[in-house]
PDB file of C-alpha atoms in Angstrom:
ATOM      1  CA  GLY M   1      -7.469 -27.947 -15.695  1.00 97.00           C
ATOM      2  CA  VAL M   2      -5.506 -25.519 -13.997  1.00 98.00           C
ATOM      3  CA  LEU M   3      -1.702 -24.369 -15.145  1.00 98.00           C
ATOM      4  CA  LEU M   4       0.037 -23.642 -11.826  1.00 98.00           C
ATOM      5  CA  LEU M   5       2.567 -20.882 -12.587  1.00 97.00           C
ATOM      6  CA  HIS M   6       6.011 -20.220 -10.312  1.00 96.00           C
ATOM      7  CA  PRO M   7       7.615 -17.342  -8.876  1.00 95.00           C
ATOM      8  CA  TRP M   8      11.694 -15.992  -9.881  1.00 93.00           C
ATOM      9  CA  LEU M   9      13.320 -19.349  -7.104  1.00 89.00           C
ATOM     10  CA  ALA M  10      15.301 -21.520  -8.473  1.00 80.00           C
ATOM     11  CA  GLY M  11      13.452 -24.432  -7.786  1.00 85.00           C
ATOM     12  CA  GLY M  12      11.330 -23.856 -10.407  1.00 88.00           C
ATOM     13  CA  LEU M  13       7.972 -25.407 -10.024  1.00 88.00           C
ATOM     14  CA  THR M  14       8.843 -27.315  -7.075  1.00 92.00           C
ATOM     15  CA  TYR M  15       7.716 -24.496  -4.967  1.00 94.00           C
ATOM     16  CA  PHE M  16       4.503 -25.656  -5.142  1.00 95.00           C
ATOM     17  CA  HIS M  17       5.159 -29.154  -3.720  1.00 92.00           C
ATOM     18  CA  ARG M  18       3.710 -27.785  -0.352  1.00 91.00           C
ATOM     19  CA  ARG M  19       0.930 -25.186   0.874  1.00 93.00           C
ATOM     20  CA  GLY M  20      -1.880 -27.156  -0.344  1.00 95.00           C
ATOM     21  CA  ARG M  21      -2.627 -25.370  -3.719  1.00 97.00           C
ATOM     22  CA  ILE M  22      -2.036 -28.909  -6.007  1.00 97.00           C
ATOM     23  CA  GLU M  23      -3.901 -30.665  -3.120  1.00 97.00           C
ATOM     24  CA  ALA M  24      -6.787 -28.409  -2.616  1.00 97.00           C
ATOM     25  CA  LEU M  25      -7.562 -27.826  -6.354  1.00 98.00           C
ATOM     26  CA  ARG M  26      -7.643 -31.816  -7.220  1.00 97.00           C
ATOM     27  CA  GLU M  27     -10.079 -31.917  -4.177  1.00 97.00           C
ATOM     28  CA  ALA M  28     -11.736 -29.414  -6.734  1.00 97.00           C
ATOM     29  CA  GLY M  29     -12.065 -31.735  -9.946  1.00 97.00           C
ATOM     30  CA  TYR M  30      -8.972 -29.586 -11.281  1.00 97.00           C
ATOM     31  CA  GLU M  31      -6.853 -31.320 -13.422  1.00 97.00           C
ATOM     32  CA  VAL M  32      -2.815 -29.628 -13.244  1.00 97.00           C
ATOM     33  CA  LEU M  33       0.234 -28.361 -14.714  1.00 97.00           C
ATOM     34  CA  VAL M  34       3.443 -27.586 -13.491  1.00 96.00           C
ATOM     35  CA  PRO M  35       6.202 -26.501 -15.147  1.00 94.00           C
ATOM     36  CA  ASP M  36       8.797 -24.900 -15.107  1.00 92.00           C
ATOM     37  CA  PHE M  37       9.367 -21.790 -16.109  1.00 91.00           C
ATOM     38  CA  PRO M  38      12.976 -21.556 -19.265  1.00 87.00           C
ATOM     39  CA  GLY M  39      15.892 -21.235 -17.576  1.00 86.00           C
ATOM     40  CA  PHE M  40      14.338 -22.806 -13.969  1.00 88.00           C
ATOM     41  CA  GLY M  41      14.379 -26.426 -12.705  1.00 79.00           C
ATOM     42  CA  SER M  42      14.908 -28.458 -15.551  1.00 76.00           C
ATOM     43  CA  SER M  43      14.219 -26.773 -18.374  1.00 79.00           C
ATOM     44  CA  GLY M  44      15.682 -25.423 -21.243  1.00 78.00           C
ATOM     45  CA  PRO M  45      16.652 -21.819 -21.485  1.00 77.00           C
ATOM     46  CA  PRO M  46      14.830 -19.075 -22.294  1.00 74.00           C
ATOM     47  CA  ARG M  47      13.856 -17.099 -25.392  1.00 74.00           C
ATOM     48  CA  LEU M  48      12.960 -13.156 -25.102  1.00 72.00           C
ATOM     49  CA  PHE M  49      10.197 -12.459 -22.737  1.00 84.00           C
ATOM     50  CA  PHE M  50       8.530 -15.312 -20.626  1.00 91.00           C
ATOM     51  CA  ASP M  51       5.161 -14.962 -21.774  1.00 92.00           C
ATOM     52  CA  ARG M  52       6.376 -17.202 -24.886  1.00 90.00           C
ATOM     53  CA  GLY M  53       7.027 -20.394 -21.603  1.00 91.00           C
ATOM     54  CA  VAL M  54       2.598 -19.738 -20.810  1.00 94.00           C
ATOM     55  CA  GLU M  55       1.670 -19.684 -23.681  1.00 94.00           C
ATOM     56  CA  ASP M  56       4.478 -22.991 -25.025  1.00 92.00           C
ATOM     57  CA  ALA M  57       2.894 -24.470 -21.165  1.00 94.00           C
ATOM     58  CA  LEU M  58      -1.606 -23.226 -22.175  1.00 96.00           C
ATOM     59  CA  VAL M  59      -1.089 -25.176 -25.467  1.00 96.00           C
ATOM     60  CA  ALA M  60       0.249 -28.094 -24.019  1.00 96.00           C
ATOM     61  CA  LEU M  61      -3.046 -28.106 -21.151  1.00 97.00           C
ATOM     62  CA  ALA M  62      -4.756 -27.238 -23.250  1.00 96.00           C
ATOM     63  CA  ALA M  63      -3.999 -30.563 -25.249  1.00 96.00           C
ATOM     64  CA  LEU M  64      -4.546 -32.138 -22.658  1.00 95.00           C
ATOM     65  CA  LEU M  65      -8.104 -31.032 -21.670  1.00 96.00           C
ATOM     66  CA  PRO M  66      -9.797 -30.536 -25.009  1.00 95.00           C
ATOM     67  CA  GLY M  67     -12.847 -28.294 -25.156  1.00 92.00           C
ATOM     68  CA  ARG M  68     -12.475 -27.996 -20.569  1.00 94.00           C
ATOM     69  CA  PRO M  69     -12.214 -23.929 -19.798  1.00 96.00           C
ATOM     70  CA  LEU M  70      -8.698 -23.135 -18.560  1.00 98.00           C
ATOM     71  CA  HIS M  71      -7.158 -20.712 -15.768  1.00 98.00           C
ATOM     72  CA  VAL M  72      -4.037 -19.569 -14.778  1.00 98.00           C
ATOM     73  CA  TRP M  73      -2.519 -19.418 -11.203  1.00 98.00           C
ATOM     74  CA  GLY M  74       0.387 -17.173 -10.657  1.00 98.00           C
ATOM     75  CA  VAL M  75       2.889 -16.347  -8.386  1.00 98.00           C
ATOM     76  CA  SER M  76       4.967 -13.694  -8.258  1.00 97.00           C
ATOM     77  CA  SER M  77       6.546 -13.971 -11.400  1.00 96.00           C
ATOM     78  CA  GLY M  78       4.907 -16.668 -12.695  1.00 97.00           C
ATOM     79  CA  GLY M  79       1.727 -14.211 -12.611  1.00 97.00           C
ATOM     80  CA  TYR M  80       3.248 -11.273 -14.267  1.00 98.00           C
ATOM     81  CA  TRP M  81       4.114 -13.294 -17.115  1.00 97.00           C
ATOM     82  CA  ALA M  82       1.216 -14.958 -17.137  1.00 97.00           C
ATOM     83  CA  HIS M  83      -0.183 -11.881 -18.301  1.00 98.00           C
ATOM     84  CA  PRO M  84       0.009 -11.577 -22.312  1.00 96.00           C
ATOM     85  CA  VAL M  85      -1.119 -14.921 -22.094  1.00 96.00           C
ATOM     86  CA  VAL M  86      -4.263 -13.566 -20.947  1.00 97.00           C
ATOM     87  CA  SER M  87      -4.986 -10.506 -22.953  1.00 96.00           C
ATOM     88  CA  ARG M  88      -4.957 -12.792 -25.317  1.00 94.00           C
ATOM     89  CA  GLY M  89      -7.868 -14.784 -24.248  1.00 93.00           C
ATOM     90  CA  GLY M  90      -6.095 -18.525 -23.307  1.00 85.00           C
ATOM     91  CA  PHE M  91      -7.525 -18.808 -19.887  1.00 96.00           C
ATOM     92  CA  ALA M  92     -11.139 -18.498 -18.385  1.00 97.00           C
ATOM     93  CA  GLY M  93     -10.053 -18.075 -14.258  1.00 98.00           C
ATOM     94  CA  ALA M  94      -6.898 -15.581 -13.355  1.00 98.00           C
ATOM     95  CA  PHE M  95      -5.684 -16.279  -9.925  1.00 98.00           C
ATOM     96  CA  PHE M  96      -2.640 -14.344  -8.684  1.00 98.00           C
ATOM     97  CA  GLU M  97      -0.316 -13.494  -6.087  1.00 98.00           C
ATOM     98  CA  ASP M  98       2.301 -10.955  -4.925  1.00 98.00           C
ATOM     99  CA  VAL M  99       2.338  -9.699  -9.054  1.00 98.00           C
ATOM    100  CA  SER M 100       3.714  -6.365  -9.975  1.00 98.00           C
ATOM    101  CA  PRO M 101       2.143  -3.845 -12.221  1.00 98.00           C
ATOM    102  CA  HIS M 102       5.191  -3.468 -13.773  1.00 98.00           C
ATOM    103  CA  LEU M 103       9.234  -5.399 -13.586  1.00 96.00           C
ATOM    104  CA  HIS M 104      10.849  -2.106 -13.831  1.00 96.00           C
ATOM    105  CA  GLU M 105       8.853  -0.320 -10.458  1.00 96.00           C
ATOM    106  CA  TRP M 106       9.520  -3.630  -8.630  1.00 96.00           C
ATOM    107  CA  SER M 107      12.306  -3.274  -9.626  1.00 96.00           C
ATOM    108  CA  TRP M 108      13.233   0.149  -8.622  1.00 96.00           C
ATOM    109  CA  ARG M 109      12.157  -0.512  -5.171  1.00 96.00           C
ATOM    110  CA  GLN M 110      13.629  -3.879  -5.124  1.00 95.00           C
ATOM    111  CA  MET M 111      16.864  -3.194  -6.825  1.00 95.00           C
ATOM    112  CA  PRO M 112      18.053   0.564  -7.043  1.00 96.00           C
ATOM    113  CA  TRP M 113      20.655   0.040  -8.068  1.00 96.00           C
ATOM    114  CA  GLY M 114      19.839  -0.133 -11.741  1.00 96.00           C
ATOM    115  CA  ARG M 115      18.163   2.710 -11.709  1.00 97.00           C
ATOM    116  CA  PRO M 116      20.015   4.746 -14.665  1.00 96.00           C
ATOM    117  CA  PHE M 117      19.825   0.861 -16.587  1.00 96.00           C
ATOM    118  CA  TYR M 118      15.505   1.518 -15.964  1.00 96.00           C
ATOM    119  CA  LEU M 119      15.529   5.272 -17.206  1.00 96.00           C
ATOM    120  CA  LEU M 120      17.499   4.174 -20.139  1.00 97.00           C
ATOM    121  CA  PHE M 121      15.417   1.200 -20.713  1.00 96.00           C
ATOM    122  CA  ARG M 122      12.586   3.400 -20.275  1.00 96.00           C
ATOM    123  CA  PHE M 123      13.362   5.859 -22.684  1.00 96.00           C
ATOM    124  CA  ALA M 124      15.129   3.110 -25.288  1.00 97.00           C
ATOM    125  CA  LEU M 125      12.711   0.854 -25.643  1.00 96.00           C
ATOM    126  CA  PRO M 126       9.544   2.191 -24.962  1.00 97.00           C
ATOM    127  CA  ARG M 127       7.441  -0.220 -27.450  1.00 96.00           C
ATOM    128  CA  ALA M 128       9.113  -3.021 -24.536  1.00 95.00           C
ATOM    129  CA  TYR M 129       8.969  -0.837 -21.483  1.00 97.00           C
ATOM    130  CA  ARG M 130       4.884  -1.035 -22.613  1.00 97.00           C
ATOM    131  CA  PHE M 131       4.769  -4.292 -23.215  1.00 96.00           C
ATOM    132  CA  LEU M 132       6.084  -4.706 -19.411  1.00 97.00           C
ATOM    133  CA  ASP M 133       3.401  -3.094 -17.882  1.00 98.00           C
ATOM    134  CA  MET M 134       1.021  -5.402 -17.041  1.00 98.00           C
ATOM    135  CA  ARG M 135      -1.933  -3.392 -16.052  1.00 98.00           C
ATOM    136  CA  LEU M 136      -2.280  -2.434 -19.998  1.00 98.00           C
ATOM    137  CA  HIS M 137      -2.877  -6.637 -20.480  1.00 98.00           C
ATOM    138  CA  ALA M 138      -5.176  -6.406 -17.262  1.00 98.00           C
ATOM    139  CA  ALA M 139      -6.898  -3.651 -18.706  1.00 97.00           C
ATOM    140  CA  VAL M 140      -7.665  -5.973 -21.954  1.00 96.00           C
ATOM    141  CA  ARG M 141     -10.644  -8.172 -19.166  1.00 96.00           C
ATOM    142  CA  ALA M 142     -10.354 -11.331 -21.210  1.00 96.00           C
ATOM    143  CA  ALA M 143     -10.653 -13.791 -18.358  1.00 97.00           C
ATOM    144  CA  ARG M 144     -14.039 -13.464 -17.234  1.00 96.00           C
ATOM    145  CA  ALA M 145     -12.832 -13.942 -13.697  1.00 98.00           C
ATOM    146  CA  ALA M 146      -9.947 -13.027 -11.585  1.00 98.00           C
ATOM    147  CA  THR M 147      -8.053 -12.381  -8.296  1.00 98.00           C
ATOM    148  CA  TYR M 148      -4.852 -10.300  -7.162  1.00 98.00           C
ATOM    149  CA  VAL M 149      -4.023 -10.779  -3.806  1.00 98.00           C
ATOM    150  CA  SER M 150      -0.726  -9.733  -2.077  1.00 98.00           C
ATOM    151  CA  GLY M 151       0.837  -9.213   1.769  1.00 98.00           C
ATOM    152  CA  ALA M 152       0.680  -5.351   2.651  1.00 97.00           C
ATOM    153  CA  LEU M 153       4.080  -5.948   4.289  1.00 97.00           C
ATOM    154  CA  ASP M 154       5.215  -6.360   0.392  1.00 97.00           C
ATOM    155  CA  ARG M 155       7.702  -3.791  -0.315  1.00 94.00           C
ATOM    156  CA  GLY M 156       7.903  -4.472  -4.002  1.00 96.00           C
ATOM    157  CA  VAL M 157       4.256  -5.509  -4.802  1.00 97.00           C
ATOM    158  CA  GLN M 158       2.338  -2.273  -2.311  1.00 97.00           C
ATOM    159  CA  PRO M 159      -0.962  -2.933  -1.897  1.00 97.00           C
ATOM    160  CA  ALA M 160      -2.230  -0.299  -4.303  1.00 97.00           C
ATOM    161  CA  ASP M 161      -0.518  -1.924  -7.412  1.00 98.00           C
ATOM    162  CA  THR M 162      -2.394  -5.394  -6.397  1.00 98.00           C
ATOM    163  CA  ARG M 163      -5.665  -3.175  -6.725  1.00 98.00           C
ATOM    164  CA  ALA M 164      -4.708  -1.417  -9.700  1.00 98.00           C
ATOM    165  CA  LEU M 165      -4.063  -4.090 -11.327  1.00 98.00           C
ATOM    166  CA  ALA M 166      -7.434  -5.630 -10.391  1.00 98.00           C
ATOM    167  CA  GLU M 167      -9.284  -2.684 -11.293  1.00 98.00           C
ATOM    168  CA  ALA M 168      -7.704  -2.858 -14.916  1.00 98.00           C
ATOM    169  CA  SER M 169      -9.265  -6.424 -14.738  1.00 97.00           C
ATOM    170  CA  GLY M 170     -12.357  -5.958 -13.465  1.00 97.00           C
ATOM    171  CA  GLY M 171     -11.197  -8.445 -11.211  1.00 97.00           C
ATOM    172  CA  GLU M 172     -11.081  -8.482  -7.249  1.00 97.00           C
ATOM    173  CA  ALA M 173      -8.648  -7.567  -4.509  1.00 98.00           C
ATOM    174  CA  VAL M 174      -7.602  -8.995  -1.439  1.00 98.00           C
ATOM    175  CA  VAL M 175      -4.722  -7.428   0.674  1.00 98.00           C
ATOM    176  CA  VAL M 176      -3.630  -9.812   3.532  1.00 98.00           C
ATOM    177  CA  GLU M 177      -3.136  -8.377   6.084  1.00 97.00           C
ATOM    178  CA  GLY M 178       0.430  -9.045   8.297  1.00 97.00           C
ATOM    179  CA  ALA M 179       2.108 -10.794   4.422  1.00 98.00           C
ATOM    180  CA  GLY M 180       5.003  -9.633   2.785  1.00 97.00           C
ATOM    181  CA  HIS M 181       5.651 -11.427  -0.151  1.00 96.00           C
ATOM    182  CA  LEU M 182       5.220 -14.791  -1.110  1.00 96.00           C
ATOM    183  CA  ASP M 183       3.978 -14.917   2.417  1.00 96.00           C
ATOM    184  CA  ALA M 184      -0.324 -14.866   2.357  1.00 97.00           C
ATOM    185  CA  ILE M 185      -0.643 -18.374   1.388  1.00 97.00           C
ATOM    186  CA  ARG M 186       1.956 -19.256   4.605  1.00 96.00           C
ATOM    187  CA  VAL M 187      -0.310 -16.502   6.685  1.00 97.00           C
ATOM    188  CA  ASP M 188      -3.978 -16.983   5.198  1.00 96.00           C
ATOM    189  CA  GLY M 189      -3.958 -19.927   3.130  1.00 96.00           C
ATOM    190  CA  GLN M 190      -7.296 -21.662   4.094  1.00 96.00           C
ATOM    191  CA  ARG M 191      -8.820 -17.839   2.477  1.00 97.00           C
ATOM    192  CA  LEU M 192      -6.767 -18.116  -0.290  1.00 97.00           C
ATOM    193  CA  LEU M 193      -6.941 -21.140  -1.573  1.00 98.00           C
ATOM    194  CA  ALA M 194     -11.020 -20.974  -0.427  1.00 98.00           C
ATOM    195  CA  LEU M 195     -10.042 -17.413  -2.530  1.00 98.00           C
ATOM    196  CA  ALA M 196      -8.779 -19.279  -6.168  1.00 98.00           C
ATOM    197  CA  LEU M 197     -11.201 -22.529  -6.193  1.00 98.00           C
ATOM    198  CA  ALA M 198     -14.348 -19.154  -5.816  1.00 98.00           C
ATOM    199  CA  THR M 199     -12.657 -17.409  -8.453  1.00 98.00           C
ATOM    200  CA  PHE M 200     -12.006 -20.494 -11.438  1.00 98.00           C
ATOM    201  CA  GLU M 201     -15.928 -21.317 -10.062  1.00 97.00           C
ATOM    202  CA  ARG M 202     -17.099 -17.991 -11.278  1.00 97.00           C
ATOM    203  CA  ALA M 203     -15.477 -18.691 -14.777  1.00 97.00           C
ATOM    204  CA  ASN M 204     -16.400 -21.908 -15.131  1.00 95.00           C
ATOM    205  CA  ARG M 205     -19.818 -20.322 -15.970  1.00 89.00           C
TER     206      ARG M 205
END
């Protein structure tokens, strides 16, 4: 089974109605669950951090497919919030697109007007700030196989970020030339689909 986790877009799970991810997984024999994060699509309001929504979705997928290996395919914020759950041992394989190592590092680049708040958060809430560092979760190496993909032109998630997460997890990093944020699947879609399937197959062994 594969859990598909959408980026920070209002339409939620509808993001996966294009670009062929669901079709490729089904053709390869996988069952797919595509939830809305809390506060997106038709879901209810969020509860604290969004890893709780990932945990709930994992429990639902495990109930549907008892005893089978489960994988996650997370895009941007979907992949980001999957990391704490992956570190708890919930997934055999993990495939990530455009995931930042830390929410505040992404925000520092993309929304510089909030920098005073980011600094205040870091020093006033050090435990929460540390929890939001996905390099620490990736370093647990709970997934048997992991791949990270991003675009070379992505300002928020830079190639060094992708390589750092892959190195922490013991996984593979792939940077797609000519692609910006959420753009690698458009620029080199067939390659990404093949990489995801190969990642999950390695984890199944």
